[in-house]
Short mmCIF file of C-alpha atoms and ligand atoms in Angstrom, two decimals:
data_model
loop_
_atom_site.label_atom_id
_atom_site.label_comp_id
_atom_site.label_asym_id
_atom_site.label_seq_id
_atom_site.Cartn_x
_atom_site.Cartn_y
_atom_site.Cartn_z
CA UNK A 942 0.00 0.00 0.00
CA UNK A 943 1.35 3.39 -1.43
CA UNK A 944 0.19 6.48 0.53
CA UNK A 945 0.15 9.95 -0.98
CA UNK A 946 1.12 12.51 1.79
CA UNK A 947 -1.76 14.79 2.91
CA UNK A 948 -1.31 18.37 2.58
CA UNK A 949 -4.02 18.77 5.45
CA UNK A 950 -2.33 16.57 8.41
CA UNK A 951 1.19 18.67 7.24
CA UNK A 952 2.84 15.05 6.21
CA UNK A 953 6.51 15.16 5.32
CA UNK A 954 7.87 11.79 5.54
CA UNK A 955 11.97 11.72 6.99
CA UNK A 956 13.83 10.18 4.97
CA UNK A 957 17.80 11.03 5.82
CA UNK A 958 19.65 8.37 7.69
CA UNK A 959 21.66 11.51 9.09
CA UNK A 960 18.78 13.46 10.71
CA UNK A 961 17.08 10.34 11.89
CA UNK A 962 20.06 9.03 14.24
CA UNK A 963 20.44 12.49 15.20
CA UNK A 964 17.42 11.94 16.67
CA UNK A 965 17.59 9.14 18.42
CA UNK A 966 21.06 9.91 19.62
CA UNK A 967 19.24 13.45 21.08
CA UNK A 968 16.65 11.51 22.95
CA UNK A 969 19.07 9.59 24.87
CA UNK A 970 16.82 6.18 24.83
CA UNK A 971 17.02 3.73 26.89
CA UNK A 972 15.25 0.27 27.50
CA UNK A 973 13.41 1.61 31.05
CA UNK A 974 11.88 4.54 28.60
CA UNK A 975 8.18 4.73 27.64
CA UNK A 976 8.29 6.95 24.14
CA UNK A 977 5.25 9.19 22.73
CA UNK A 978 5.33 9.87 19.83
CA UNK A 979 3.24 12.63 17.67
CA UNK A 980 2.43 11.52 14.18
CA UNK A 981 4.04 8.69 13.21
CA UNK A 982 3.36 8.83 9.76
CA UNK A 983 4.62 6.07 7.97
CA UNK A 984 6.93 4.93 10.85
CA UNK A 985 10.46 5.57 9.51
CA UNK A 986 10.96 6.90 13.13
CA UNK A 987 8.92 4.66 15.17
CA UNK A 988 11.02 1.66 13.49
CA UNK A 989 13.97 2.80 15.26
CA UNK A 990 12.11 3.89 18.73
CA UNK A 991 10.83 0.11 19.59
CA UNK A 992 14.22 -1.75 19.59
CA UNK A 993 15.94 0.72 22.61
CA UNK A 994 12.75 2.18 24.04
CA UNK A 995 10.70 -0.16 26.31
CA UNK A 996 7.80 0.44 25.04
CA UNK A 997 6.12 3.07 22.11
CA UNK A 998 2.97 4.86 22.39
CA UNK A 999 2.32 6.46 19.08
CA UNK A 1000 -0.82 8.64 18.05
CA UNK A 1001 -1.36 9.44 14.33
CA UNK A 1002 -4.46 11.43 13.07
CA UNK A 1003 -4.63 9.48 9.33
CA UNK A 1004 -7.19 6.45 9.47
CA UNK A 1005 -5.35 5.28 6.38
CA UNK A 1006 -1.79 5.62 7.83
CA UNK A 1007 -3.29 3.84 11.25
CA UNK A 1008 -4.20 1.07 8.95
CA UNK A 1009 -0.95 1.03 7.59
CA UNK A 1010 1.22 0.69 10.57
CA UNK A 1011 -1.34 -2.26 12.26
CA UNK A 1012 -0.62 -4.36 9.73
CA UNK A 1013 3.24 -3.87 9.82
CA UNK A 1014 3.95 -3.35 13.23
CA UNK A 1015 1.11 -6.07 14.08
CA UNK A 1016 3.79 -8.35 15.71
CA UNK A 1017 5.34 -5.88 18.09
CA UNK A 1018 5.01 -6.09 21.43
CA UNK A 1019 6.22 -2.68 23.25
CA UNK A 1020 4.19 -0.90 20.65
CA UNK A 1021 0.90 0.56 21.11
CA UNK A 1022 -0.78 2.76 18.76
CA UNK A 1023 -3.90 5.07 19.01
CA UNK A 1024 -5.94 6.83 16.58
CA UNK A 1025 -7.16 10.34 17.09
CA UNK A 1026 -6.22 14.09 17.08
CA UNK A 1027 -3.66 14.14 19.63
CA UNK A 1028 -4.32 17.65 20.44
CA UNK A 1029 -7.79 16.33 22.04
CA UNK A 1030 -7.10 12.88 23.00
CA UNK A 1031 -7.27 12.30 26.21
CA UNK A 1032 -4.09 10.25 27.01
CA UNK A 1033 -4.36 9.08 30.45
CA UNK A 1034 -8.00 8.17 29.76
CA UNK A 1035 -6.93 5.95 27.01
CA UNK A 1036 -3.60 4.46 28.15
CA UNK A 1037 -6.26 3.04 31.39
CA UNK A 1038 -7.81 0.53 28.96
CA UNK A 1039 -3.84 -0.83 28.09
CA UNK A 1040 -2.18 -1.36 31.60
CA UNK A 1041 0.85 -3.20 29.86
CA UNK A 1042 1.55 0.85 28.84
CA UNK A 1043 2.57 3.59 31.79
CA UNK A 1044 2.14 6.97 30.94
CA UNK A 1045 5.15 8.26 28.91
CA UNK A 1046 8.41 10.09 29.99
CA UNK A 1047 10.10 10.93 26.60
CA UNK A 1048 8.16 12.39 23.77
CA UNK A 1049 10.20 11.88 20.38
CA UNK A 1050 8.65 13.10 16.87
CA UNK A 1051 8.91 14.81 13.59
CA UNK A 1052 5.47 16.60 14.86
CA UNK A 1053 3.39 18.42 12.25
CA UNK A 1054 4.68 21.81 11.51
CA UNK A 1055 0.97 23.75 11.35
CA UNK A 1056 0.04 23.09 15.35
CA UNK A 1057 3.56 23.35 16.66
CA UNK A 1058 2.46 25.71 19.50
CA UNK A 1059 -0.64 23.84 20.38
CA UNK A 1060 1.68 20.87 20.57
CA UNK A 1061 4.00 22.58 22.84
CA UNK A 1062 1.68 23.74 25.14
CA UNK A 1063 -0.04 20.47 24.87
CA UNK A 1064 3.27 18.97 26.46
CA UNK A 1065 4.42 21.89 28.61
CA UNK A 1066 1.71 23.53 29.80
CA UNK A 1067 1.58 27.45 30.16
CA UNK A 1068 2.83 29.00 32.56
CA UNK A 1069 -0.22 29.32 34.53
CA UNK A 1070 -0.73 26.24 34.54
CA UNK A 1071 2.35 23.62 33.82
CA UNK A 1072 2.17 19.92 33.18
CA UNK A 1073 1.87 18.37 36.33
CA UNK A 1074 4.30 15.45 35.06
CA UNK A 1075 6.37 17.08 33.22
CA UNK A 1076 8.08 14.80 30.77
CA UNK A 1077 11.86 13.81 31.43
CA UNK A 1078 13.14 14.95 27.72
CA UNK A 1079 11.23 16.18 24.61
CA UNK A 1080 13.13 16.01 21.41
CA UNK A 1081 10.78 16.90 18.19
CA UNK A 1082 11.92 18.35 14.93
CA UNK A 1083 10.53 22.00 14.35
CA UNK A 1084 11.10 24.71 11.25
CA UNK A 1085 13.82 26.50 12.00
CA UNK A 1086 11.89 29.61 12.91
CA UNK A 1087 10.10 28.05 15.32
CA UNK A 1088 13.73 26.57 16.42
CA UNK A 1089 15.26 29.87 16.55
CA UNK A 1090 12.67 31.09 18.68
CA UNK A 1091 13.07 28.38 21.65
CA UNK A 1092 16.33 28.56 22.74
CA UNK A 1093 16.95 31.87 21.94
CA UNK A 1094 18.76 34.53 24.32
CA UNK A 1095 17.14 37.40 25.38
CA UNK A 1096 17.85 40.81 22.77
CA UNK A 1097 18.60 38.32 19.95
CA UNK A 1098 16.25 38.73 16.96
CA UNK A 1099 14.19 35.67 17.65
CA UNK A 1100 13.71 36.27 21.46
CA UNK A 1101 9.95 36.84 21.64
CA UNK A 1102 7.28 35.71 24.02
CA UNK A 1103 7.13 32.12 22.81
CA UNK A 1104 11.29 31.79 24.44
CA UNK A 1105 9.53 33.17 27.69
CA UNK A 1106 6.79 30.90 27.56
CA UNK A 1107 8.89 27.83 26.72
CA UNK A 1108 11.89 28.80 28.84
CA UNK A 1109 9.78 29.33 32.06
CA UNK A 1110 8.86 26.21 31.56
CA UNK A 1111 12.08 23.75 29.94
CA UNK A 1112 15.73 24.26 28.79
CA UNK A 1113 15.85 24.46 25.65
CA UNK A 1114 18.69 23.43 23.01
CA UNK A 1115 19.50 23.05 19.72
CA UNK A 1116 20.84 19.85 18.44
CA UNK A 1117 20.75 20.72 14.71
CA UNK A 1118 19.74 21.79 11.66
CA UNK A 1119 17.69 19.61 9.04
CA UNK A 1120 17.20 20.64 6.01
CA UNK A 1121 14.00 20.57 3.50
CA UNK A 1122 15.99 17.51 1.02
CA UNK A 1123 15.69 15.43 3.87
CA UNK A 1124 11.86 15.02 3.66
CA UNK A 1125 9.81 13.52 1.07
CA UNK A 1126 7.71 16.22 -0.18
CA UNK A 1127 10.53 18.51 1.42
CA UNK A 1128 8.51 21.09 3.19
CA UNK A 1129 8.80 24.87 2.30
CA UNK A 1130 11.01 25.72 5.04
CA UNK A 1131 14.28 24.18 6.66
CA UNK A 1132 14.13 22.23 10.10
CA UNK A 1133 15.65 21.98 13.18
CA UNK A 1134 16.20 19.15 16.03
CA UNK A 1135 15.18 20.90 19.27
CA UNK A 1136 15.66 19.15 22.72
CA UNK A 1137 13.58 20.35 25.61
CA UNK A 1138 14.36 19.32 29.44
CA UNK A 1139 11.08 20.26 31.17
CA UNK A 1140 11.86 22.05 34.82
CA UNK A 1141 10.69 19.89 37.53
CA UNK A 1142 9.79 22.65 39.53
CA UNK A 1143 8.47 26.01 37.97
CA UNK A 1144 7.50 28.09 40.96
CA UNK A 1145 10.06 31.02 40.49
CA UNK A 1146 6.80 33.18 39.95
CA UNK A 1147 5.03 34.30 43.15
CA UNK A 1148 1.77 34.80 40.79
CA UNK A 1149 2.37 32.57 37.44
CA UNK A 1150 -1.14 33.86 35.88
CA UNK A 1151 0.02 37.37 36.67
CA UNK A 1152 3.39 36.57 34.96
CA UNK A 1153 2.04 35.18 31.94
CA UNK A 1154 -0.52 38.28 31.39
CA UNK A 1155 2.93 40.79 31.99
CA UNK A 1156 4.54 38.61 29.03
CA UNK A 1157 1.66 38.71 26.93
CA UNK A 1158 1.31 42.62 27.39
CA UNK A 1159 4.45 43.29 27.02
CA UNK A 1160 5.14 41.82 23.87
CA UNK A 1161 1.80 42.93 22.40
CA UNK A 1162 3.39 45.64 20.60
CA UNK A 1163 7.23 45.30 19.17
CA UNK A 1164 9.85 47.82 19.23
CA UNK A 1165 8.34 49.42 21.82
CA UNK A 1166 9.84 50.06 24.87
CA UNK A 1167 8.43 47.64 27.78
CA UNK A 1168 7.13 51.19 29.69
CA UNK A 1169 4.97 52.03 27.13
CA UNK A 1170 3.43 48.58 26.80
CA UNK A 1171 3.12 48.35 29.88
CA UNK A 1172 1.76 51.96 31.16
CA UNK A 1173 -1.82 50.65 31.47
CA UNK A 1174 -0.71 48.29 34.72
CA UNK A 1175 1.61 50.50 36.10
CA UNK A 1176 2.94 54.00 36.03
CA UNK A 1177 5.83 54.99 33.27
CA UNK A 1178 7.83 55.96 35.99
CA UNK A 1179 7.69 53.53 38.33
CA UNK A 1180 8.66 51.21 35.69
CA UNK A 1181 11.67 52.77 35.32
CA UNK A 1182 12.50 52.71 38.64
CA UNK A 1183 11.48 49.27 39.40
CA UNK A 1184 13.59 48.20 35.95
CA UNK A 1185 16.77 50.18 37.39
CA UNK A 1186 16.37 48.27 40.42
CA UNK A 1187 16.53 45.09 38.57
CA UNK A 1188 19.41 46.70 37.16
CA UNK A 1189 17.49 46.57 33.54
CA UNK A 1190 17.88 49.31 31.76
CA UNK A 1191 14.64 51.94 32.10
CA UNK A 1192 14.63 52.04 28.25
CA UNK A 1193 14.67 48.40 27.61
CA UNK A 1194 12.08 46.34 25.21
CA UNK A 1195 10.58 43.32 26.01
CA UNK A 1196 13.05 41.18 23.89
CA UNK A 1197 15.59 42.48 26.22
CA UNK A 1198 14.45 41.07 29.64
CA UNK A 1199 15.74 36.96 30.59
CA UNK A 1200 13.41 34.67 32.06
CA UNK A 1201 14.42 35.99 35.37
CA UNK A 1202 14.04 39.49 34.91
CA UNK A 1203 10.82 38.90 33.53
CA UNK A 1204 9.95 36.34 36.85
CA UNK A 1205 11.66 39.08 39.05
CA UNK A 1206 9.75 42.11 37.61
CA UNK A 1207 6.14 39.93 37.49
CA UNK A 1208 7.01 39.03 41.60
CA UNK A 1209 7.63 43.14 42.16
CA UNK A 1210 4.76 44.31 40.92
CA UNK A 1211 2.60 41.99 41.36
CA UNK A 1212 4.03 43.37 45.08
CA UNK A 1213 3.84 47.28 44.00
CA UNK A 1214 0.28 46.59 43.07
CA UNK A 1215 -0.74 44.44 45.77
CA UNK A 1216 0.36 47.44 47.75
CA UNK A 1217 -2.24 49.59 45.66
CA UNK A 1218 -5.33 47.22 46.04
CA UNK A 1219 -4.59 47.47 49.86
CA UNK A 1220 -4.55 51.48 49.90
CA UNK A 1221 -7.34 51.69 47.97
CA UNK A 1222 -10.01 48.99 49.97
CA UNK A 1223 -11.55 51.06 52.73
N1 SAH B 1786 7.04 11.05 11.85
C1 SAH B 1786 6.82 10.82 10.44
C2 SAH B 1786 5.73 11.71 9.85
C3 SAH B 1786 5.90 13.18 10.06
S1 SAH B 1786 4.68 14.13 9.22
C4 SAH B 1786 8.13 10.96 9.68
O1 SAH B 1786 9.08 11.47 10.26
O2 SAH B 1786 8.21 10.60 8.52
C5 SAH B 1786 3.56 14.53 10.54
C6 SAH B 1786 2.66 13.37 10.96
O3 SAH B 1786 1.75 13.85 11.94
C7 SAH B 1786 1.79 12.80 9.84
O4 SAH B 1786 1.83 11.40 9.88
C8 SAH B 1786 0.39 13.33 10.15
O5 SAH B 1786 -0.64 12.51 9.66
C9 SAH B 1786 0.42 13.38 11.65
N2 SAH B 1786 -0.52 14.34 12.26
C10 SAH B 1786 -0.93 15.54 11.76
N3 SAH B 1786 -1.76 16.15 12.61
C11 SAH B 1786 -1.88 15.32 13.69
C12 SAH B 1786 -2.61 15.40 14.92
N4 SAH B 1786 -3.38 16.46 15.21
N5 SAH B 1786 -2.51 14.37 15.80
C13 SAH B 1786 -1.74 13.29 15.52
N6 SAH B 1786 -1.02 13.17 14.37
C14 SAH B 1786 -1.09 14.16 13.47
#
């Protein structure tokens, strides 16, 4: 059985010998590891998964491609395969009708390009609210941009409020770059191997739904400086002030704070304005 690849499920099958064991070598497998994995497709990767891993839990959107890989991969043991959108399935719910499979602690996949961020946040959580098993490793292949943008440092040009989302959450690293000859139909953009180390314990933030709002606000508008973005939670000046003391400099942009800044100046005014709700209740 031939398959064409779908446009609509983003399917661009691996097919470099090179990128695949860089991979695998990324993901550090070994045989007390349970592996997700997030569109299998035809199962170039998953092929290489089952031997080291002890057991494979793969979920692939395409009926057809489902099909496909039950009839090859019929025999294998440590494999387990569901069907479904795995931005809606329900994973715990399902892995309770197979008790031979634990829930996973490595996720390992050439994921579809179009819901990269859903995916991420799928497996990290936000900020307000992280996973509350955060996975040991995460290795997926991502377009470059989307690369660029994880383990970026703060004032580089790709620095943006997806590396503060992501960061608060994981360390982030770049294993290398892929490019678009080694897929079959290469895709229009070049790829990267990303590896992402999930923090055990996010709690740096005194109020993590206050810190993601900050982020989002003060990114909303680029090339501006963070005081303007942010004069409709608190005062110009006191910005300034509150930046110098965080030895950032008043004039700074969002793309300019770290993580920690950004932790350090969400915990100080979520302070400056608890201070404010106090003065004001009678
Ligand atoms: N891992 C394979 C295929 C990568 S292409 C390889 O390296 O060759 C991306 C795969 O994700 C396709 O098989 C596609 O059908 C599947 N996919 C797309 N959207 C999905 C979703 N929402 N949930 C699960 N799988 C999905």
């Amino acid at each position: 059985m031939k398959l064409r690849p779908r446009k609509q499920f983003a399917q661009h099958w691996l097919k470099s010998d090179k990128a695949l064991n860089q991979i695998i070598q990324a993901a550090e497998i070994t045989k007390n590891d349970q592996v997700l994995e997030i569109g299998p497709g035809t199962g170039i990767l998953t092929r290489r998964l089952l031997p080291l891993a002890q057991s494979v839990l793969a979920v692939e959107i395409d009926r057809d491609l489902c099909q496909l890989l039950t009839k090859q991969l019929r025999q294998v043991e440590n494999f387990l395969l569901l069907q479904g959108d795995f931005l809606t399935l329900d994973l715990s719910a399902c892995l309770a009708s197979f008790p031979a499979f634990q829930k996973p602690n490595k996720v390992v996949a050439n994921i579809p390009y179009n819901i990269t961020g859903p995916i991420l946040e799928k497996l990290l959580g936000r900020i307000s609210n992280p996973a509350a098993e955060p996975y040991d490793l995460i290795v997926l292949l991502v377009q470059t941009e989307v690369a660029e943008r994880l383990y970026a440092k703060p004032s580089s040009r790709a620095f943006g409020a997806l590396s503060v989302r992501v960061q608060y959450l994981a360390e982030c690293e770049l294993i290398c770059t892929v490019p678009a000859s080694s897929f079959s139909p290469p895709p229009k953009v070049d790829s990267a191997i990303v590896r992402l180390r999930p923090l055990k314990s996010s709690t740096a933030a005194l109020d993590p739904q206050y810190l993601e709002t900050l982020v989002k606000l003060g990114f909303a508008a680029k090339r501006k400086m963070l005081r303007n973005n942010l004069h409709s939670i608190v005062d110009r000046d006191r910005l300034s002030q509150l930046l110098e003391q965080l030895e950032v400099n008043p004039q700074a942009r969002a793309e300019d704070l770290s993580v920690a800044q950004w932790v350090a100046l969400s915990n100080r005014l979520d302070e400056v304005t608890g201070e404010r709700n106090d003065l004001s209740d009678p």
